[in-house]
PDB file of C-alpha atoms in Angstrom:
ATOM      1  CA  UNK B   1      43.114 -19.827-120.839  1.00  0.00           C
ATOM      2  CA  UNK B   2      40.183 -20.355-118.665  1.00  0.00           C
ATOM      3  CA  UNK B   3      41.816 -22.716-116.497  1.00  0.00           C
ATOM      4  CA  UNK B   4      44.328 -20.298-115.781  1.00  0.00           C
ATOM      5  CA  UNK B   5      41.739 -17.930-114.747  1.00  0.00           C
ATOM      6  CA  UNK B   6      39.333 -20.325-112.869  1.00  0.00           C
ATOM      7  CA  UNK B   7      42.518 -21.634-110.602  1.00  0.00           C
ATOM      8  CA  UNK B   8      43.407 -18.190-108.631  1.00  0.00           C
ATOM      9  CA  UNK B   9      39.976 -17.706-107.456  1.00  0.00           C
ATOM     10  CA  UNK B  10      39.404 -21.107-106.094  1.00  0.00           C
ATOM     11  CA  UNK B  11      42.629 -20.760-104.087  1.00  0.00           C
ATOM     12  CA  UNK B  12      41.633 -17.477-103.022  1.00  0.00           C
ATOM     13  CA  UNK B  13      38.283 -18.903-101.636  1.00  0.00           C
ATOM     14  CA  UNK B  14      40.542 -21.651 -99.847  1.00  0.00           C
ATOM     15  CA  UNK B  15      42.225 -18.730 -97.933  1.00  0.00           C
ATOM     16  CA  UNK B  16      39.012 -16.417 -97.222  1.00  0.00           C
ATOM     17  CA  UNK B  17      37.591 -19.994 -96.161  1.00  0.00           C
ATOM     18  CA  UNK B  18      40.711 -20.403 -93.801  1.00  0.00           C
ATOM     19  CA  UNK B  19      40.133 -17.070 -92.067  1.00  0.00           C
ATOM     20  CA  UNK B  20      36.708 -17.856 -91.003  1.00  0.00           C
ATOM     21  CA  UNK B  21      37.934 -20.196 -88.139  1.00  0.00           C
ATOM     22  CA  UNK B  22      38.049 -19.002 -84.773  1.00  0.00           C
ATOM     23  CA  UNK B  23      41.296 -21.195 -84.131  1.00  0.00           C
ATOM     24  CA  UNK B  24      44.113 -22.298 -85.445  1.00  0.00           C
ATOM     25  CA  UNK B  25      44.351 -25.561 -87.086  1.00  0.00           C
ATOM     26  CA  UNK B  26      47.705 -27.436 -87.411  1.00  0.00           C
ATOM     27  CA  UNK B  27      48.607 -30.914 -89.369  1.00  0.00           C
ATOM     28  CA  UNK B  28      51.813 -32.619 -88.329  1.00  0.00           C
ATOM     29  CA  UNK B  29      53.725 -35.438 -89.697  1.00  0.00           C
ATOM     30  CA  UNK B  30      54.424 -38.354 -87.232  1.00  0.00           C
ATOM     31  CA  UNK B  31      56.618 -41.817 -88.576  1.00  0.00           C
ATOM     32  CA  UNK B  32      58.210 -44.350 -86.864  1.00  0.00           C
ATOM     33  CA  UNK B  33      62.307 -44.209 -86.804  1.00  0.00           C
ATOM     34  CA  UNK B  34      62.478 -45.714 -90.418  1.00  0.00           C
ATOM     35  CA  UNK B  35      60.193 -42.745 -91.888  1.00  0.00           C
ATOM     36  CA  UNK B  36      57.574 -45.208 -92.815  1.00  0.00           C
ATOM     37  CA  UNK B  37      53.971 -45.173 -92.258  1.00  0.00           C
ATOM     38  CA  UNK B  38      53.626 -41.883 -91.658  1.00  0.00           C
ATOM     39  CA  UNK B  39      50.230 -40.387 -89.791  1.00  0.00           C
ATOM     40  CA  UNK B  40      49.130 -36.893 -90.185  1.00  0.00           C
ATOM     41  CA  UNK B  41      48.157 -35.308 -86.870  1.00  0.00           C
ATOM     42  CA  UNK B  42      45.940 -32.259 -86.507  1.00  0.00           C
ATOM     43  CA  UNK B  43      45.433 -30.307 -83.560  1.00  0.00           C
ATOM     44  CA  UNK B  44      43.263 -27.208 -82.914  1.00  0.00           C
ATOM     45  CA  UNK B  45      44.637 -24.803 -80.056  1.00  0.00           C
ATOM     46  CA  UNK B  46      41.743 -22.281 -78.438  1.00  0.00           C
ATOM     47  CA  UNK B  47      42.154 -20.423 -75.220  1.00  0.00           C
ATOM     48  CA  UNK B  48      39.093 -19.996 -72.811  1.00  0.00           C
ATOM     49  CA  UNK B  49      38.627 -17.206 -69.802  1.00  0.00           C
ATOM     50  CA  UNK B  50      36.211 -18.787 -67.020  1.00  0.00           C
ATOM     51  CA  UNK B  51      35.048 -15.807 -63.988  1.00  0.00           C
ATOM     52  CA  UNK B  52      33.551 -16.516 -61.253  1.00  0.00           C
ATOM     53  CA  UNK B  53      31.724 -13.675 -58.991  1.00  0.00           C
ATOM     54  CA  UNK B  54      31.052 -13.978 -54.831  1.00  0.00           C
ATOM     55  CA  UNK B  55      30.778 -11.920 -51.958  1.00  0.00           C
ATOM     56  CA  UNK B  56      34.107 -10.817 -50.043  1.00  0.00           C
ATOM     57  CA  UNK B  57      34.633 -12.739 -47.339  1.00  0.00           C
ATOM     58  CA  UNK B  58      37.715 -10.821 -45.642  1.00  0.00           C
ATOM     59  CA  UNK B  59      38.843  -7.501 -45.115  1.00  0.00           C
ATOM     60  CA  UNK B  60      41.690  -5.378 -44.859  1.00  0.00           C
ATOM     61  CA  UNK B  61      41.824  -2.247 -42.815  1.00  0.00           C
ATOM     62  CA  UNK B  62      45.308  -0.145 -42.982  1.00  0.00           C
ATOM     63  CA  UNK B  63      45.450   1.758 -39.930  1.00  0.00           C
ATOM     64  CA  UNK B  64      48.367   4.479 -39.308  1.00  0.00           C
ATOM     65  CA  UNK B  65      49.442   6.696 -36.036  1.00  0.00           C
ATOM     66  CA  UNK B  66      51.593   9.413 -37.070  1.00  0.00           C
ATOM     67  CA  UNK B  67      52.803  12.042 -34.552  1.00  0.00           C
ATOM     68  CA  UNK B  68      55.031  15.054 -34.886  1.00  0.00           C
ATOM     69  CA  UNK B  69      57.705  15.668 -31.608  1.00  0.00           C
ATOM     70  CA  UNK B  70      60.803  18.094 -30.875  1.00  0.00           C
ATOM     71  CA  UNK B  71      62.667  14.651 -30.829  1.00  0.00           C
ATOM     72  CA  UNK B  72      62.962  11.191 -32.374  1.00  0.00           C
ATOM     73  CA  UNK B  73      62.564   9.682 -29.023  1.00  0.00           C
ATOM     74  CA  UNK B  74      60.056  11.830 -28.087  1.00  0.00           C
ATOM     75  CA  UNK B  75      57.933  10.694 -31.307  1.00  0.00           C
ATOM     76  CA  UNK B  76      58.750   7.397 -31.033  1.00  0.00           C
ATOM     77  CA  UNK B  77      57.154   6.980 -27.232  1.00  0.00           C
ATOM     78  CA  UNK B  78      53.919   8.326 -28.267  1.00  0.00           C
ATOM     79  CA  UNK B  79      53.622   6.684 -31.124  1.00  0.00           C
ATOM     80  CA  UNK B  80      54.325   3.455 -29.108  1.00  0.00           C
ATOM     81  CA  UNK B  81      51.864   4.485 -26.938  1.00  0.00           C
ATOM     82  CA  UNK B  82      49.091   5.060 -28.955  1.00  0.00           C
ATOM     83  CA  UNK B  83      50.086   1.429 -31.396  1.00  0.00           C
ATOM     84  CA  UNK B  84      49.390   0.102 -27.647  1.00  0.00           C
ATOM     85  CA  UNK B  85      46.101   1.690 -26.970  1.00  0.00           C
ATOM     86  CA  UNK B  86      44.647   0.971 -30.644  1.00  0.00           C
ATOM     87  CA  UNK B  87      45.972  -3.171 -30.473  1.00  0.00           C
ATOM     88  CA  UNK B  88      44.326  -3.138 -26.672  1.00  0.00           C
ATOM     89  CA  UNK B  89      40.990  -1.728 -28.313  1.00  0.00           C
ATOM     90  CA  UNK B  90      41.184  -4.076 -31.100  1.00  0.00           C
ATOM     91  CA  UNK B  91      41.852  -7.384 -28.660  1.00  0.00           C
ATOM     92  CA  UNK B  92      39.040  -5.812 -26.001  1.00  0.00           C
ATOM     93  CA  UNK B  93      36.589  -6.188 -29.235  1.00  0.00           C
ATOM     94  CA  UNK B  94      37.491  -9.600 -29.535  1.00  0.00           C
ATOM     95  CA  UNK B  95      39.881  -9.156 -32.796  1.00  0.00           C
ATOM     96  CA  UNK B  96      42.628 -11.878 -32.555  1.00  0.00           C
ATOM     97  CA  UNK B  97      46.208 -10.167 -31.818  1.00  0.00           C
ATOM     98  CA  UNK B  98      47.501 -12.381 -34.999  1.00  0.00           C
ATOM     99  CA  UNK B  99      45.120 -10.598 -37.186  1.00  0.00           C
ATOM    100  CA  UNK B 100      46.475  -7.023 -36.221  1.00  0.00           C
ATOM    101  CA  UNK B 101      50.355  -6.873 -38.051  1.00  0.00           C
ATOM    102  CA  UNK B 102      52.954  -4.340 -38.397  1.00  0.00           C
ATOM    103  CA  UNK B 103      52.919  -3.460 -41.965  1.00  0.00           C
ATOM    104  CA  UNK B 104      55.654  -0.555 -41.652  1.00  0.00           C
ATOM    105  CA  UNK B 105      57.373   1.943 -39.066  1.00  0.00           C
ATOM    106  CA  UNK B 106      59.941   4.847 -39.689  1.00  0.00           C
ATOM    107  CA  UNK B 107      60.879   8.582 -37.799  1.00  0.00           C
ATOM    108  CA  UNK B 108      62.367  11.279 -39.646  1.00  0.00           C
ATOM    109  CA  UNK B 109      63.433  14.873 -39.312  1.00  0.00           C
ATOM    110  CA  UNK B 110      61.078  17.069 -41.239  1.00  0.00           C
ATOM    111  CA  UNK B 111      62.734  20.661 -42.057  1.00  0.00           C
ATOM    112  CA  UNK B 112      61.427  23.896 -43.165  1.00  0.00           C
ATOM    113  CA  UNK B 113      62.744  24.864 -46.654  1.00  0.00           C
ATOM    114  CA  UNK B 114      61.453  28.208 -47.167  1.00  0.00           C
ATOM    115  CA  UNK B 115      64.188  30.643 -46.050  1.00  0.00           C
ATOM    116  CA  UNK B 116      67.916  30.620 -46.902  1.00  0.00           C
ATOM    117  CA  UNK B 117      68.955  27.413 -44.918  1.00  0.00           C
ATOM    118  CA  UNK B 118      66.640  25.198 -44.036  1.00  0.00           C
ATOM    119  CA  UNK B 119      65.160  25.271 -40.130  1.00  0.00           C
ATOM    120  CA  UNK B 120      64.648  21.739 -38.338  1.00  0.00           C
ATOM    121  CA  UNK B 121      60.798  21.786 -37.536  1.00  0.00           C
ATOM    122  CA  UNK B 122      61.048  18.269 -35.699  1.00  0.00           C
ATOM    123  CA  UNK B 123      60.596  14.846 -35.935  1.00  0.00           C
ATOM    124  CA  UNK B 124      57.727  12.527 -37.061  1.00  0.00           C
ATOM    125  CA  UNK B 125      57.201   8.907 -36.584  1.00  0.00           C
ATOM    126  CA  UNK B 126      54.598   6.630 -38.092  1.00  0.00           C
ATOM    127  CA  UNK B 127      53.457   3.083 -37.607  1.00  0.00           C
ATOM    128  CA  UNK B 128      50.708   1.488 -39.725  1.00  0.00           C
ATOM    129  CA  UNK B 129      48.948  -1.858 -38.932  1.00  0.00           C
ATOM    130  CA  UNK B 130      46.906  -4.100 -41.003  1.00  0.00           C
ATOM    131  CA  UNK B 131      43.961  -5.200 -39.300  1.00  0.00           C
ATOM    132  CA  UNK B 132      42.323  -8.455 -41.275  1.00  0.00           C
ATOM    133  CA  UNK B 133      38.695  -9.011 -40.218  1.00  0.00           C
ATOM    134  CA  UNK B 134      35.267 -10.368 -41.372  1.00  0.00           C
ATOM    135  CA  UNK B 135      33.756  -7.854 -44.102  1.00  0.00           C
ATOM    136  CA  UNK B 136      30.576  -7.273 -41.474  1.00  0.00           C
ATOM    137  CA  UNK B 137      33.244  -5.568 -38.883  1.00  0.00           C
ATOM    138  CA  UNK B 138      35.552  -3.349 -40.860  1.00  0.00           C
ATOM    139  CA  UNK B 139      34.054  -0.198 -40.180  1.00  0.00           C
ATOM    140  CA  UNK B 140      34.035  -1.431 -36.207  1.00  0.00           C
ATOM    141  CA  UNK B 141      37.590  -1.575 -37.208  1.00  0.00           C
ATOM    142  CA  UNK B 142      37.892   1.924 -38.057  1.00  0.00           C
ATOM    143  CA  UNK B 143      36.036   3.363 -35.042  1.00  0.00           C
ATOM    144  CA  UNK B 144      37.666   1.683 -32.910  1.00  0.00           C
ATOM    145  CA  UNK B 145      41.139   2.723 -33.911  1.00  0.00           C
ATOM    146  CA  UNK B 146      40.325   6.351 -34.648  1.00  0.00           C
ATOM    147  CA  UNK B 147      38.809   6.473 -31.514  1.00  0.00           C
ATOM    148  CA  UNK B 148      41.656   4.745 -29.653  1.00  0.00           C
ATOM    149  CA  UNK B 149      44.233   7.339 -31.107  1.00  0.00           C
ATOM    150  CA  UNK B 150      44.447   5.904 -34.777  1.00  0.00           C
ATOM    151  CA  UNK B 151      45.603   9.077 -36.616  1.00  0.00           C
ATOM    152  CA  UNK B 152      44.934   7.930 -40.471  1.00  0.00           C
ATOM    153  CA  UNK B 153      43.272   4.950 -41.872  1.00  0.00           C
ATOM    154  CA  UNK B 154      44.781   4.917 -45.482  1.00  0.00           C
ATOM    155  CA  UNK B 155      42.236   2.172 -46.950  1.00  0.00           C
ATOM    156  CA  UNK B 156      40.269  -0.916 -46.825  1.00  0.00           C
ATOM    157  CA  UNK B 157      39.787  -3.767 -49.285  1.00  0.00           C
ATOM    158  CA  UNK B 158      37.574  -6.220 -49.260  1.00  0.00           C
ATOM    159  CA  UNK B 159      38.725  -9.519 -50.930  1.00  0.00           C
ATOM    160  CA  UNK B 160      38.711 -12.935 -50.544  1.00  0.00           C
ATOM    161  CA  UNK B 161      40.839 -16.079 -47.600  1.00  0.00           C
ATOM    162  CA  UNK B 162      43.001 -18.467 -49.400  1.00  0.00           C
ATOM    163  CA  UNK B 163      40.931 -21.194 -48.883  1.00  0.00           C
ATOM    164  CA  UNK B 164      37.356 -19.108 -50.721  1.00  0.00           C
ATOM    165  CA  UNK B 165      40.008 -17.731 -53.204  1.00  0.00           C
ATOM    166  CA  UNK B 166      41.170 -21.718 -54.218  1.00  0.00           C
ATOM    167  CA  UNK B 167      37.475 -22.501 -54.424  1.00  0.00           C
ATOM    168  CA  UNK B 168      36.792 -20.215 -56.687  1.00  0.00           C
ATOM    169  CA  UNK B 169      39.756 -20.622 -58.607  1.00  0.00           C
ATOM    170  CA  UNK B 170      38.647 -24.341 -59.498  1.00  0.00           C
ATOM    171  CA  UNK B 171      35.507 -22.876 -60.689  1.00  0.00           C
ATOM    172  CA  UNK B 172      36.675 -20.705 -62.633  1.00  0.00           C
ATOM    173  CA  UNK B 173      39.281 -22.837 -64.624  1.00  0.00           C
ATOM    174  CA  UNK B 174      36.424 -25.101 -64.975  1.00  0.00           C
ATOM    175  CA  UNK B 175      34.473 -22.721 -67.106  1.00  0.00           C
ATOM    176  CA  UNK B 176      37.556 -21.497 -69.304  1.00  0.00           C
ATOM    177  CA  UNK B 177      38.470 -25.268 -70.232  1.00  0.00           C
ATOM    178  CA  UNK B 178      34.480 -25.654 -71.096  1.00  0.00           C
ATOM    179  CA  UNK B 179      34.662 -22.443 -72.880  1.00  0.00           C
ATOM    180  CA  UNK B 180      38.342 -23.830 -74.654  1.00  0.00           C
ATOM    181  CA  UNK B 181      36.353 -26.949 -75.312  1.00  0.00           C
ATOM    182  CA  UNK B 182      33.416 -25.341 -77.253  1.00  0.00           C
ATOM    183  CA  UNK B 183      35.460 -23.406 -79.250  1.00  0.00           C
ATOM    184  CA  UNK B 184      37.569 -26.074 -80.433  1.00  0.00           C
ATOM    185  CA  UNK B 185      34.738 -28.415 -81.308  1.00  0.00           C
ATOM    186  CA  UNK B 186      33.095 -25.619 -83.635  1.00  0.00           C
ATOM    187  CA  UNK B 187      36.221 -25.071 -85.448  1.00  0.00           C
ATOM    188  CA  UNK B 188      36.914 -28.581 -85.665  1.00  0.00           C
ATOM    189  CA  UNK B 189      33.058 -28.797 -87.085  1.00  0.00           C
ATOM    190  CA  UNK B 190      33.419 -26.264 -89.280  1.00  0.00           C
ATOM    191  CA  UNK B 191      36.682 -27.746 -90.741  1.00  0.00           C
ATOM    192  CA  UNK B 192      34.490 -31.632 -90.627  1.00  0.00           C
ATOM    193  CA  UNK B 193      36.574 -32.559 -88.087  1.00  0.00           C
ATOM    194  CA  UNK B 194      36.203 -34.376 -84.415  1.00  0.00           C
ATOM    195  CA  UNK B 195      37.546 -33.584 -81.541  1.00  0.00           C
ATOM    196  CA  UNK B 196      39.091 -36.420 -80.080  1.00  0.00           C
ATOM    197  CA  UNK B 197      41.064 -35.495 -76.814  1.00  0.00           C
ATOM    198  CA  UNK B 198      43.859 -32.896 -75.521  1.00  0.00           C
ATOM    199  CA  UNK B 199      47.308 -32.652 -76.638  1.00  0.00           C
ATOM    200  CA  UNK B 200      48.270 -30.317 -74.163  1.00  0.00           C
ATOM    201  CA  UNK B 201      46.828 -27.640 -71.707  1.00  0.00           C
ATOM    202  CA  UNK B 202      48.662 -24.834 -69.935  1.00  0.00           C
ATOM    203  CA  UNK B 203      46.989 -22.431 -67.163  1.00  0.00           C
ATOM    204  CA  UNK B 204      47.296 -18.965 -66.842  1.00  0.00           C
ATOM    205  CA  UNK B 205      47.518 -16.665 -64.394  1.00  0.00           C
ATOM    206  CA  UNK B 206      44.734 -14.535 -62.654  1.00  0.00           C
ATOM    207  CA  UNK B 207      42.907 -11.833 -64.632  1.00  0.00           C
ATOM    208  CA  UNK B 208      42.156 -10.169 -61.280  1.00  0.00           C
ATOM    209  CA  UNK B 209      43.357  -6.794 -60.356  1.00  0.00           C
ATOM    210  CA  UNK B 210      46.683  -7.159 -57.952  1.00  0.00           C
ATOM    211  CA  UNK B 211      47.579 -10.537 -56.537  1.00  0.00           C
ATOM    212  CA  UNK B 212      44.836 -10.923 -55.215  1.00  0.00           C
ATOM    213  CA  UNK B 213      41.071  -9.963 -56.134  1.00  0.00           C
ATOM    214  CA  UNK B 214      39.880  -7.022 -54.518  1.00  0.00           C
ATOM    215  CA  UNK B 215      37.011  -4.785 -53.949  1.00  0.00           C
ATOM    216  CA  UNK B 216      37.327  -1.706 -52.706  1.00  0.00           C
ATOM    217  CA  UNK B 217      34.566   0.063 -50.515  1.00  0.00           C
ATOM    218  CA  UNK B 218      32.048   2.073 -52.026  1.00  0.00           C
ATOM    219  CA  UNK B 219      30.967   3.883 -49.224  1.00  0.00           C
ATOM    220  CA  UNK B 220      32.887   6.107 -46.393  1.00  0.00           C
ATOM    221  CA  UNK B 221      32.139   7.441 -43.215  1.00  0.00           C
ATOM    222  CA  UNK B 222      28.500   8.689 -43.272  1.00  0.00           C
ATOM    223  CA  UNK B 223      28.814  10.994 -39.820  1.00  0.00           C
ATOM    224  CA  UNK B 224      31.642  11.531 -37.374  1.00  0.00           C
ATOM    225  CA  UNK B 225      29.057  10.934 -34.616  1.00  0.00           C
ATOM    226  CA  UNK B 226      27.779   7.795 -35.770  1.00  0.00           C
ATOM    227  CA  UNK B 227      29.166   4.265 -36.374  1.00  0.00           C
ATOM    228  CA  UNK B 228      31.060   3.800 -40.064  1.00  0.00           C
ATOM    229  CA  UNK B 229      29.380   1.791 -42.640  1.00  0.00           C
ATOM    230  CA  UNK B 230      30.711   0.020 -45.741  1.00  0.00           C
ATOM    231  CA  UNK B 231      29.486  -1.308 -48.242  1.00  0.00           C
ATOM    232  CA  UNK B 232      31.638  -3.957 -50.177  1.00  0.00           C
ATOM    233  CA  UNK B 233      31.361  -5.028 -53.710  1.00  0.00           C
ATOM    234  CA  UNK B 234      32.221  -8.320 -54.881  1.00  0.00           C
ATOM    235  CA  UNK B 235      34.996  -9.906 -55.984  1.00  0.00           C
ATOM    236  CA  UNK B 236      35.705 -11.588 -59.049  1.00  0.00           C
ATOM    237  CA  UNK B 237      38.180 -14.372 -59.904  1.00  0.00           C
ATOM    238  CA  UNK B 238      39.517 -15.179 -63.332  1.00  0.00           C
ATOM    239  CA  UNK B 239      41.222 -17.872 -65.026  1.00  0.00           C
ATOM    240  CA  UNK B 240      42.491 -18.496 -68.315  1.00  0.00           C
ATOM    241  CA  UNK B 241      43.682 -21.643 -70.363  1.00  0.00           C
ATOM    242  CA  UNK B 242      44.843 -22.510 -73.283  1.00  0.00           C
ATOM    243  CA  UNK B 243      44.225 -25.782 -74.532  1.00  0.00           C
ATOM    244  CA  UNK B 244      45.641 -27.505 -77.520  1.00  0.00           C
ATOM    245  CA  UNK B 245      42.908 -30.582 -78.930  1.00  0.00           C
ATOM    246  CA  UNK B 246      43.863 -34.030 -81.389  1.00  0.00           C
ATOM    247  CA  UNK B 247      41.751 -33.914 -83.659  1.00  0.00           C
ATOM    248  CA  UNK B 248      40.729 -36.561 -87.185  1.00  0.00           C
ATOM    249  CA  UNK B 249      38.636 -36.644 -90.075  1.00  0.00           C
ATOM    250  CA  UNK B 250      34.889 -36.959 -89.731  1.00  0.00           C
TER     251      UNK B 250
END
């Protein structure tokens, strides 16, 4: 009878035992084609999250020009006109033309619903740009264009090149596969086992807000008469792995 009672518990401290391990552990059987021979392999699987902080090192300026005419055509031209004064401002400043891009463009009728049958109040058009420029000059940007006939600037973000972004990138997978690796060598410790290489690792994607890491200003305007300032916050990347490790018997 006391066998019967001792045997329970020490199975249940197997399992409570088992939960204490911050990773799975897994034991496969591998045998040659005849069956024979047969080697147990174990493997512990962890995932690791690596971030990596900097400063931005481009921004993005949306700029629109909107207008309101008795006529499409009418709306169109001085929209066109004023797109023309704001890229001529923009290249006088020194700002590349290949850095100023049409991001959209549409005219519409806009009507007055309020009585019985609605009244046709006129046409607007509106073209918005994106402007990509060092961090430092984005609110040079924005004066410039407002002041050139700009008639909305609907946001900037401050984020990182391609080149900067894949830089930090490789950091930051780095520091999850050394964060994978700790984790698998405590469980495998804790389980008097050794780590001895990886059975497979797969990537995952970006933990970063949007396709691409951004940070949005924190400051607007601070006076219509003066110069706009900005002041950019920085940009993180993420990365995440998830690693799978051989593993034997200490």
């Amino acid at each position: 009878m006391q066998r019967r009672t001792i045997a329970p518990i020490f199975l249940v401290g197997l399992v409570l035992l088992a939960g204490c391990l911050s990773a799975p552990l897994q034991t496969t059987a591998d045998g040659g084609a005849d069956g024979i021979n047969a080697t147990n392999a174990t493997t512990v699987s962890t995932t690791g999250t690596g971030e990596v902080t900097a400063d931005a090192d481009l921004a993005v300026v949306s700029i629109a020009v909107t207008t309101t005419a008795d006529s499409a055509d009418e709306a169109r031209g001085t929209v066109a006109d004023d797109v023309a004064a704001v890229r001529a401002a923009l290249t006088d400043a020194g700002i590349a033309e290949d850095a100023v891009q049409t991001t959209g463009f549409n005219i519409y009728p806009e009507y007055d619903y309020s009585g019985q049958e609605r009244e046709l109040l006129g046409y607007r058009a509106a073209h918005t740009l994106r402007v990509e420029v060092a961090p430092d000059r984005a609110g040079e940007v924005i004066d410039l264009a407002v002041g050139a006939g700009a008639s909305e600037i609907r946001g900037v973000a401050f984020t990182l090149t391609d080149e900067k972004r894949a830089e930090l990138r490789e950091e930051a997978l780095t520091r999850a596969v050394d964060s994978a690796k700790a984790d698998a060598d405590s469980v495998a410790s804790a389980a008097d086992l050794t780590v001895t290489g990886v059975h497979t690792a797969t990537v995952g994607g970006s933990a970063s807000p949007g396709p691409y890491p951004v940070a949005y200003a924190e400051d607007a305007a601070r006076a219509s008469s003066g110069s706009t300032e900005l002041s950019p916050g920085p940009v993180t990347v993420s990365a995440t792995v998830q690693m799978v490790y051989e593993a034997e018997s200490e």
